[in-house]
Coordinates of C-alpha atoms and ligand atoms in Angstrom, one line a residue:
M133 CA 19.1 12.6 -93.9
K134 CA 19.2 8.8 -94.4
I135 CA 15.7 7.3 -93.7
L136 CA 14.8 3.7 -93.2
V137 CA 11.2 2.5 -93.7
V138 CA 10.4 -1.0 -92.4
G139 CA 7.6 -2.7 -94.5
G140 CA 6.8 -3.4 -98.1
G141 CA 3.2 -2.6 -99.0
G142 CA 1.0 0.1 -100.5
R143 CA 1.0 1.9 -97.2
E144 CA 4.8 2.0 -97.1
H145 CA 4.9 3.3 -100.7
A146 CA 2.6 6.1 -99.7
I147 CA 4.7 7.0 -96.7
I148 CA 7.9 6.9 -98.8
K149 CA 6.4 9.1 -101.6
K150 CA 5.4 11.7 -99.0
I151 CA 8.7 11.6 -97.1
K152 CA 10.5 12.3 -100.4
E153 CA 8.9 15.7 -100.5
N154 CA 11.2 16.8 -97.6
E155 CA 14.4 18.4 -98.9
K156 CA 16.4 17.1 -96.0
V157 CA 15.9 13.5 -97.2
T158 CA 18.9 12.3 -99.2
K159 CA 18.4 8.6 -99.2
I160 CA 15.5 6.2 -98.3
Y161 CA 15.9 2.5 -97.7
A162 CA 12.9 0.2 -97.7
L163 CA 13.1 -3.2 -95.8
P164 CA 12.0 -5.2 -97.7
G165 CA 10.1 -2.8 -99.9
N166 CA 8.8 -4.2 -103.2
G167 CA 9.4 -4.1 -106.9
G168 CA 7.3 -0.9 -107.2
I169 CA 8.7 0.8 -104.2
A170 CA 12.1 0.3 -105.8
A171 CA 11.4 3.3 -108.1
D172 CA 11.3 5.6 -105.0
A173 CA 13.7 3.9 -102.5
E174 CA 16.5 1.4 -102.3
C175 CA 14.9 -1.9 -101.4
V176 CA 16.9 -4.3 -99.3
D177 CA 16.0 -7.9 -98.9
I178 CA 15.5 -8.0 -95.1
G179 CA 12.1 -9.1 -93.8
A180 CA 10.1 -6.7 -91.7
K181 CA 10.1 -9.2 -88.8
D182 CA 13.9 -9.8 -88.9
I183 CA 14.6 -7.3 -86.2
D184 CA 18.3 -8.2 -85.6
K185 CA 19.1 -7.7 -89.2
I186 CA 17.1 -4.5 -89.4
V187 CA 19.2 -3.1 -86.5
E188 CA 22.4 -4.3 -87.9
F189 CA 21.7 -2.8 -91.3
S190 CA 20.6 0.5 -89.7
K191 CA 23.9 0.8 -87.7
E192 CA 26.0 -0.1 -90.8
K193 CA 24.3 2.5 -93.0
E194 CA 24.2 5.1 -90.2
I195 CA 20.5 5.7 -90.5
D196 CA 19.3 9.0 -89.1
Y197 CA 15.6 8.2 -88.7
A198 CA 13.6 5.0 -89.0
I199 CA 9.9 4.6 -89.6
V200 CA 8.4 1.2 -88.6
A201 CA 5.1 0.8 -90.4
P202 CA 3.7 -2.7 -90.0
D203 CA 2.1 -4.3 -86.9
D204 CA 4.4 -7.3 -86.6
P205 CA 7.7 -5.6 -86.1
L206 CA 6.1 -3.0 -83.8
V207 CA 4.6 -5.7 -81.6
L208 CA 7.9 -7.6 -81.7
G209 CA 9.8 -4.5 -80.4
C210 CA 11.6 -3.2 -83.5
V211 CA 11.4 0.3 -82.2
D212 CA 12.8 -0.6 -78.8
K213 CA 15.7 -2.4 -80.4
L214 CA 16.4 0.5 -82.9
E215 CA 16.3 3.0 -80.1
E216 CA 18.7 1.0 -78.0
A217 CA 21.0 1.2 -81.0
G218 CA 20.7 5.0 -80.9
I219 CA 18.4 5.4 -83.9
P220 CA 15.4 7.6 -83.5
C221 CA 12.2 6.0 -84.7
F222 CA 8.6 6.7 -85.6
G223 CA 6.3 4.0 -84.1
P224 CA 5.3 2.8 -80.6
R225 CA 7.5 0.6 -78.5
A226 CA 6.4 -3.0 -77.9
N227 CA 4.7 -2.2 -74.5
A228 CA 2.4 0.3 -76.3
A229 CA 2.0 -1.7 -79.6
I230 CA 0.2 -4.3 -77.4
I231 CA -2.9 -2.1 -77.9
E232 CA -3.1 -3.9 -81.3
G233 CA -1.1 -7.0 -80.4
S234 CA -3.6 -8.2 -77.8
K235 CA -7.3 -7.8 -78.1
V236 CA -7.6 -8.9 -74.5
F237 CA -5.3 -6.1 -73.5
S238 CA -7.2 -3.4 -75.5
K239 CA -10.6 -4.6 -74.3
E240 CA -9.5 -4.5 -70.7
L241 CA -8.0 -1.1 -71.1
M242 CA -11.3 0.2 -72.5
K243 CA -13.3 -1.3 -69.7
K244 CA -11.0 0.0 -67.0
Y245 CA -11.0 3.6 -68.4
N246 CA -14.6 3.7 -69.6
I247 CA -13.8 4.0 -73.3
P248 CA -16.9 3.0 -75.3
T249 CA -16.6 -0.4 -77.0
A250 CA -18.7 -3.5 -77.5
A251 CA -19.5 -5.5 -74.3
Y252 CA -17.3 -8.6 -74.2
E253 CA -16.0 -11.7 -72.3
V254 CA -12.6 -13.2 -72.5
F255 CA -12.1 -17.0 -72.5
D256 CA -9.0 -19.2 -72.1
D257 CA -11.0 -22.3 -71.5
I258 CA -12.8 -23.7 -74.5
N259 CA -15.6 -25.3 -72.4
E260 CA -16.4 -22.0 -70.8
A261 CA -16.5 -20.3 -74.2
V262 CA -18.9 -23.0 -75.5
K263 CA -21.1 -22.7 -72.4
Y264 CA -21.3 -18.9 -72.9
V265 CA -22.2 -19.2 -76.6
D266 CA -25.1 -21.6 -75.7
K267 CA -26.8 -18.8 -73.8
A268 CA -25.6 -15.6 -75.5
K269 CA -27.7 -13.4 -77.8
L270 CA -26.9 -13.7 -81.6
P271 CA -25.2 -12.5 -83.7
L272 CA -21.9 -12.8 -81.8
V273 CA -18.4 -11.7 -82.7
V274 CA -15.6 -14.1 -82.0
K275 CA -12.0 -12.7 -82.1
A276 CA -8.6 -14.3 -81.7
D277 CA -6.6 -12.4 -79.1
G278 CA -3.4 -11.8 -81.1
L279 CA -2.4 -10.7 -84.6
A280 CA -4.1 -12.7 -87.3
L281 CA -3.5 -10.8 -90.5
G282 CA -7.0 -9.2 -90.2
K283 CA -8.6 -12.7 -90.4
G284 CA -9.1 -13.4 -86.7
V285 CA -12.6 -11.9 -86.5
V286 CA -15.8 -14.0 -87.1
I287 CA -19.3 -12.5 -87.1
A288 CA -21.4 -15.5 -86.1
T289 CA -25.1 -15.3 -86.9
S290 CA -25.7 -18.9 -85.6
R291 CA -24.6 -20.8 -82.6
G292 CA -23.0 -23.3 -84.9
D293 CA -20.9 -20.6 -86.6
A294 CA -19.8 -19.3 -83.2
L295 CA -18.8 -22.8 -82.0
T296 CA -16.9 -23.5 -85.2
A297 CA -15.0 -20.2 -84.8
I298 CA -14.1 -21.0 -81.2
V299 CA -12.9 -24.6 -82.1
N300 CA -10.8 -23.2 -85.0
C301 CA -9.2 -20.6 -82.8
M302 CA -8.7 -22.5 -79.5
Q303 CA -8.4 -26.1 -80.5
N304 CA -7.3 -26.2 -84.1
K305 CA -5.1 -23.2 -83.6
V306 CA -5.7 -21.8 -87.1
F307 CA -4.1 -18.5 -85.9
G308 CA -1.4 -20.3 -83.9
E309 CA -0.8 -18.8 -80.4
S310 CA -2.9 -15.8 -81.3
G311 CA -6.0 -17.9 -80.6
T312 CA -5.1 -19.2 -77.1
H313 CA -7.4 -16.6 -75.7
V314 CA -10.6 -15.5 -77.5
V315 CA -12.7 -12.5 -77.0
I316 CA -16.4 -12.9 -77.6
E317 CA -18.2 -9.7 -78.0
E318 CA -21.6 -8.0 -78.6
F319 CA -22.4 -7.3 -82.3
M320 CA -22.6 -3.6 -83.0
E321 CA -24.3 -1.9 -85.9
G322 CA -23.7 1.4 -87.6
P323 CA -21.4 3.0 -90.1
E324 CA -17.6 2.4 -89.7
V325 CA -15.0 5.1 -89.7
S326 CA -11.2 4.9 -89.6
V327 CA -9.4 7.7 -87.9
L328 CA -5.6 7.7 -87.8
A329 CA -4.0 10.0 -85.2
F330 CA -0.5 11.3 -84.6
T331 CA 0.3 11.2 -80.9
D332 CA 3.5 11.8 -78.9
G333 CA 1.8 10.7 -75.7
K334 CA 1.0 14.3 -74.7
T335 CA -0.9 15.7 -77.7
V336 CA -3.2 13.8 -80.1
V337 CA -3.8 15.1 -83.6
P338 CA -6.4 13.2 -85.6
M339 CA -5.9 13.1 -89.3
V340 CA -8.6 13.3 -91.9
S341 CA -11.2 10.5 -91.4
S342 CA -11.5 7.7 -93.9
M343 CA -13.7 4.8 -95.0
D344 CA -12.3 1.3 -95.8
H345 CA -14.1 -1.3 -98.0
K346 CA -13.1 -4.5 -96.5
R347 CA -15.1 -7.1 -98.4
A348 CA -13.7 -8.6 -101.6
L349 CA -16.8 -8.2 -103.8
E350 CA -19.0 -5.4 -105.1
G351 CA -21.8 -4.2 -102.8
G352 CA -19.8 -5.2 -99.7
T353 CA -20.1 -9.0 -100.2
G354 CA -17.6 -11.8 -100.3
P355 CA -14.9 -12.5 -97.8
N356 CA -13.0 -10.0 -95.7
T357 CA -9.8 -8.7 -97.2
G358 CA -7.0 -6.3 -96.1
G359 CA -9.1 -3.6 -97.8
M360 CA -10.2 -3.1 -101.4
G361 CA -10.4 0.7 -101.4
T362 CA -10.8 3.8 -99.3
I363 CA -12.2 7.3 -99.5
A364 CA -11.5 10.3 -97.3
P365 CA -12.9 12.2 -95.6
N366 CA -15.6 9.9 -94.4
P367 CA -19.0 11.7 -94.7
H368 CA -20.4 9.9 -91.6
Y369 CA -17.8 11.6 -89.5
T370 CA -19.3 15.0 -88.8
D371 CA -17.6 17.8 -86.8
E372 CA -19.9 16.9 -83.9
I373 CA -19.0 13.2 -83.9
A374 CA -15.3 14.2 -84.2
K375 CA -15.6 16.3 -81.1
E376 CA -17.3 13.5 -79.2
C377 CA -14.6 11.0 -80.3
M378 CA -11.9 13.4 -79.2
E379 CA -13.5 13.7 -75.7
K380 CA -14.7 10.2 -75.1
I381 CA -12.2 8.1 -77.1
F382 CA -9.0 9.7 -78.3
I383 CA -7.8 11.7 -75.3
P384 CA -9.0 9.0 -72.8
T385 CA -7.0 6.4 -74.7
I386 CA -3.8 8.4 -74.7
N387 CA -4.3 9.1 -71.0
A388 CA -5.0 5.5 -70.2
M389 CA -1.9 4.3 -72.0
N390 CA 0.2 6.9 -70.0
K391 CA -1.4 5.7 -66.7
E392 CA -0.6 2.1 -67.5
G393 CA 3.1 3.2 -68.1
R394 CA 2.7 2.4 -71.8
T395 CA 3.0 5.8 -73.4
F396 CA 2.0 5.5 -77.1
K397 CA 4.1 7.4 -79.6
G398 CA 3.4 7.1 -83.3
C399 CA 0.2 6.7 -85.4
L400 CA -2.7 5.3 -83.4
Y401 CA -5.5 3.9 -85.6
F402 CA -9.0 4.1 -84.2
G403 CA -11.5 1.7 -85.9
L404 CA -14.8 3.2 -84.9
M405 CA -18.4 2.2 -85.3
L406 CA -21.0 5.0 -85.1
T407 CA -23.8 3.1 -83.2
K408 CA -27.1 4.6 -82.1
D409 CA -25.6 4.8 -78.6
G410 CA -22.7 6.9 -79.9
P411 CA -19.3 6.2 -81.3
K412 CA -17.6 3.0 -80.1
V413 CA -14.2 1.5 -80.7
I414 CA -14.1 -1.7 -82.8
E415 CA -10.4 -2.0 -82.7
Y416 CA -7.2 -0.1 -82.2
N417 CA -4.2 -0.5 -84.6
C418 CA -0.7 0.6 -83.5
R419 CA 0.1 1.9 -87.0
F420 CA -1.1 3.6 -90.2
G421 CA -3.9 1.6 -91.8
D422 CA -3.6 0.1 -95.3
P423 CA -5.2 1.3 -97.6
E424 CA -6.3 4.3 -95.4
T425 CA -2.9 5.8 -95.6
Q426 CA -3.1 5.9 -99.4
V427 CA -6.0 8.4 -99.1
V428 CA -5.0 10.2 -95.9
L429 CA -1.4 11.1 -96.8
P430 CA -2.2 12.6 -100.2
L431 CA -4.5 15.1 -98.4
L432 CA -1.8 16.1 -95.9
E433 CA -0.4 19.5 -96.8
S434 CA 2.1 19.7 -94.0
D435 CA 5.5 17.9 -94.1
L436 CA 5.1 14.3 -92.9
L437 CA 8.7 13.8 -91.8
D438 CA 8.7 17.0 -89.7
I439 CA 5.5 15.8 -88.0
M440 CA 6.9 12.3 -87.4
M441 CA 10.1 13.7 -85.9
A442 CA 8.1 16.0 -83.7
V443 CA 6.2 12.9 -82.4
T444 CA 9.5 11.2 -81.6
E445 CA 10.8 14.3 -79.8
E446 CA 7.5 14.8 -78.0
R447 CA 6.9 18.2 -79.4
L448 CA 3.8 17.4 -81.6
S449 CA 2.0 20.4 -80.2
E450 CA 4.5 22.7 -81.8
V451 CA 4.1 21.6 -85.4
E452 CA 1.4 22.3 -87.9
V453 CA -0.7 19.3 -89.1
K454 CA -2.8 20.6 -92.0
F455 CA -5.0 18.7 -94.3
S456 CA -6.5 19.9 -97.6
D457 CA -10.3 20.1 -97.7
K458 CA -10.3 18.1 -100.9
S459 CA -11.4 14.5 -101.2
A460 CA -9.5 11.4 -102.1
C461 CA -10.3 7.9 -103.4
C462 CA -8.0 4.9 -103.6
V463 CA -9.1 1.8 -105.6
I464 CA -7.1 -1.4 -105.0
A465 CA -6.3 -3.6 -107.9
A466 CA -5.9 -7.2 -106.7
S467 CA -5.2 -10.6 -108.3
E468 CA -8.4 -12.4 -109.2
G469 CA -9.3 -14.8 -106.5
Y470 CA -7.8 -12.8 -103.6
P471 CA -8.0 -13.3 -100.6
V472 CA -8.5 -17.0 -101.1
K473 CA -6.4 -18.3 -104.0
Y474 CA -4.7 -16.5 -106.9
D475 CA -1.8 -16.7 -109.3
K476 CA 1.2 -14.5 -109.3
G477 CA 4.0 -13.6 -111.7
F478 CA 2.1 -11.6 -114.3
E479 CA 3.8 -8.5 -115.8
I480 CA 2.4 -5.2 -114.5
K481 CA 2.2 -2.3 -116.8
I482 CA 1.8 1.2 -115.4
S483 CA 1.7 4.1 -117.8
K484 CA 3.9 7.1 -117.1
K485 CA 0.9 9.4 -117.0
V486 CA -0.5 7.7 -113.8
I487 CA 2.6 6.5 -112.1
D488 CA 2.7 9.4 -109.6
H489 CA -0.8 8.3 -108.3
V490 CA 0.0 4.6 -108.0
Y491 CA 1.1 2.9 -104.7
V492 CA 2.5 -0.6 -105.3
A493 CA 1.9 -3.4 -102.8
G494 CA 2.2 -7.0 -104.1
A495 CA 4.8 -6.7 -106.8
A496 CA 8.3 -8.0 -107.5
K497 CA 11.0 -7.4 -110.1
A498 CA 11.8 -10.4 -112.4
D499 CA 14.1 -10.1 -115.3
G500 CA 13.9 -6.3 -115.0
K501 CA 10.1 -6.4 -115.3
L502 CA 7.5 -5.6 -112.6
V503 CA 5.4 -8.6 -111.9
T504 CA 2.5 -9.4 -109.6
N505 CA 3.6 -11.0 -106.3
G506 CA 0.6 -10.8 -104.0
G507 CA -3.1 -10.5 -103.5
R508 CA -3.4 -6.8 -103.4
V509 CA -1.1 -5.6 -106.2
L510 CA -1.4 -1.8 -106.2
G511 CA -3.7 1.1 -105.5
C512 CA -4.6 4.2 -107.6
T513 CA -5.4 7.3 -105.6
A514 CA -7.0 10.4 -107.0
V515 CA -7.5 13.7 -105.2
A516 CA -10.2 16.2 -106.3
D517 CA -12.4 19.0 -105.1
T518 CA -15.4 16.6 -104.6
L519 CA -15.7 13.0 -103.6
E520 CA -17.6 12.2 -106.8
E521 CA -14.7 13.6 -108.9
A522 CA -12.1 11.8 -106.8
I523 CA -13.9 8.5 -107.4
A524 CA -14.3 9.1 -111.2
D525 CA -10.6 10.1 -111.4
A526 CA -9.4 7.1 -109.4
Y527 CA -11.2 4.8 -111.9
K528 CA -9.7 6.7 -114.8
L529 CA -6.2 6.2 -113.4
M530 CA -6.9 2.5 -113.2
E531 CA -7.1 2.6 -117.1
G532 CA -3.4 3.3 -117.0
V533 CA -2.6 0.1 -115.2
S534 CA -2.8 -3.5 -116.5
F535 CA -1.9 -7.0 -115.6
E536 CA -3.4 -10.4 -116.4
N537 CA -6.1 -11.5 -113.8
I538 CA -6.6 -7.9 -112.5
Y539 CA -9.6 -7.5 -110.3
Y540 CA -11.0 -4.4 -108.6
R541 CA -14.3 -3.4 -107.1
H542 CA -16.2 -0.9 -109.2
D543 CA -18.2 0.6 -106.3
I544 CA -15.6 2.1 -104.1
G545 CA -17.0 5.3 -102.4
Y546 CA -20.5 4.9 -103.9
K547 CA -22.1 4.5 -100.5
A548 CA -20.3 7.5 -99.2
V549 CA -21.6 9.7 -102.0
N550 CA -25.1 8.6 -101.2
V551 CA -24.5 9.6 -97.5
K552 CA -23.4 13.0 -98.6
K553 CA -26.5 13.4 -100.8
A554 CA -28.9 12.2 -98.0
Ligands
AMP221 P1 -11.0 -6.3 -87.6 O1 -10.3 -7.4 -88.3 O2 -10.8 -6.3 -86.1 O3 -10.8 -5.0 -88.3 O4 -12.6 -6.6 -87.8 C1 -13.0 -6.8 -89.1 C2 -14.4 -6.3 -89.2 O5 -15.3 -7.0 -88.4 C3 -14.6 -4.8 -88.7 O6 -14.2 -3.9 -89.7 C4 -16.1 -4.8 -88.5 O7 -16.8 -4.6 -89.7 C5 -16.4 -6.2 -88.0 N1 -16.5 -6.2 -86.5 C6 -15.5 -6.4 -85.6 N2 -16.1 -6.3 -84.4 C7 -17.4 -6.1 -84.5 C8 -18.5 -6.0 -83.6 N3 -18.3 -6.1 -82.2 N4 -19.7 -5.7 -84.1 C9 -19.9 -5.7 -85.4 N5 -18.9 -5.8 -86.3 C10 -17.7 -6.0 -85.9
LIG222 N1 -7.4 -1.2 -93.4 C1 -7.4 -1.8 -92.1 C2 -6.1 -2.0 -91.5 O1 -5.1 -1.4 -91.9 O2 -6.0 -2.8 -90.5

């Protein structure tokens, strides 16, 4: 089988490495992929948002199955266009990807179908938003409606901060059209859990839970990033909470999307907060999380491609989705200064001993060498019997990786270990 993977980060590298385990796979193309992915797939210089070229390429190469991994092409209708060209795909169509593409849509969906989430108001008039902030309880959370590379959320602890966020979004348009509408919502407190789930619109199968570490610096300080490391499973996510989430959040969401005529097929990501009033949805993503995928897929014992194809063919209930009961930890190595300002172009050295455990994100090939080409450069994932061992092993793996200006957090998973001990 000839497989196409749209995207070019660590998440896509993890998907590709897993897909390769399937004997039916004869060829994998990554669009655009990256310098590290090139060791596992043929990378072709077509951007993930260049839908027409992706479709043209797929037809030309007679692709048997396509996996669209990032949010942008999903929201732009990449799956719709590939399907129209007769290529079966993993990923939601545009009318379902809106669950991530518009926060206004997802909040209204949750309100309509009684799915627990933070209380909120939507504004398209800046004066109304300002008036609301004058009276509302602090802290407040201000969110741009559309996709904003994970940067469209501001937790405002003062009215001044909330007003700045609103002006930046609605007037200065720092997120472009994504900020035409803003959602202002109640601040929730509690541990966060990421749950990715396979769904074909009929059945929903949650994967092993995970914990992201979004802040750039140790101890959860510094600016928000795309994610500096992950562990799985998340110790906060007990069997009891999992059952509650299934009943109150996962199944109701799938049913709600069906009722709206927007059947979701693919991987639905539930960003959850375990508040004192029960689990609530922080956000939905219409795709695998990054770097959650880099700890979830290494724990998957069943065949990923078989599951994905079952999702596409709406027979998910017929396949086995089995996870190991081990633990995994992924530590992300970034360029010093990420997410604000950083240099690129430094040679990356990865020792042969660790290469199987490395997922490459921001890297390119230059003169035959692998060089840094982004903020998050790569991730090292270890799987072990216990979380403590997985963390220690992930940091050991990191010793097999080097590049100038490397930066990584040294405390990935530490909080989770303490939860387990408590
Ligand atoms: P997002 O970019 O939507 O993933 O949001 C980034 C982070 O902001 C989340 O991981 C949460 O830590 C935080 N966040 C978002 N919404 C809320 C909320 N209503 N209350 C508290 N924290 C929030
Ligand atoms: N790690 C969070 C995300 O993928 O959006």
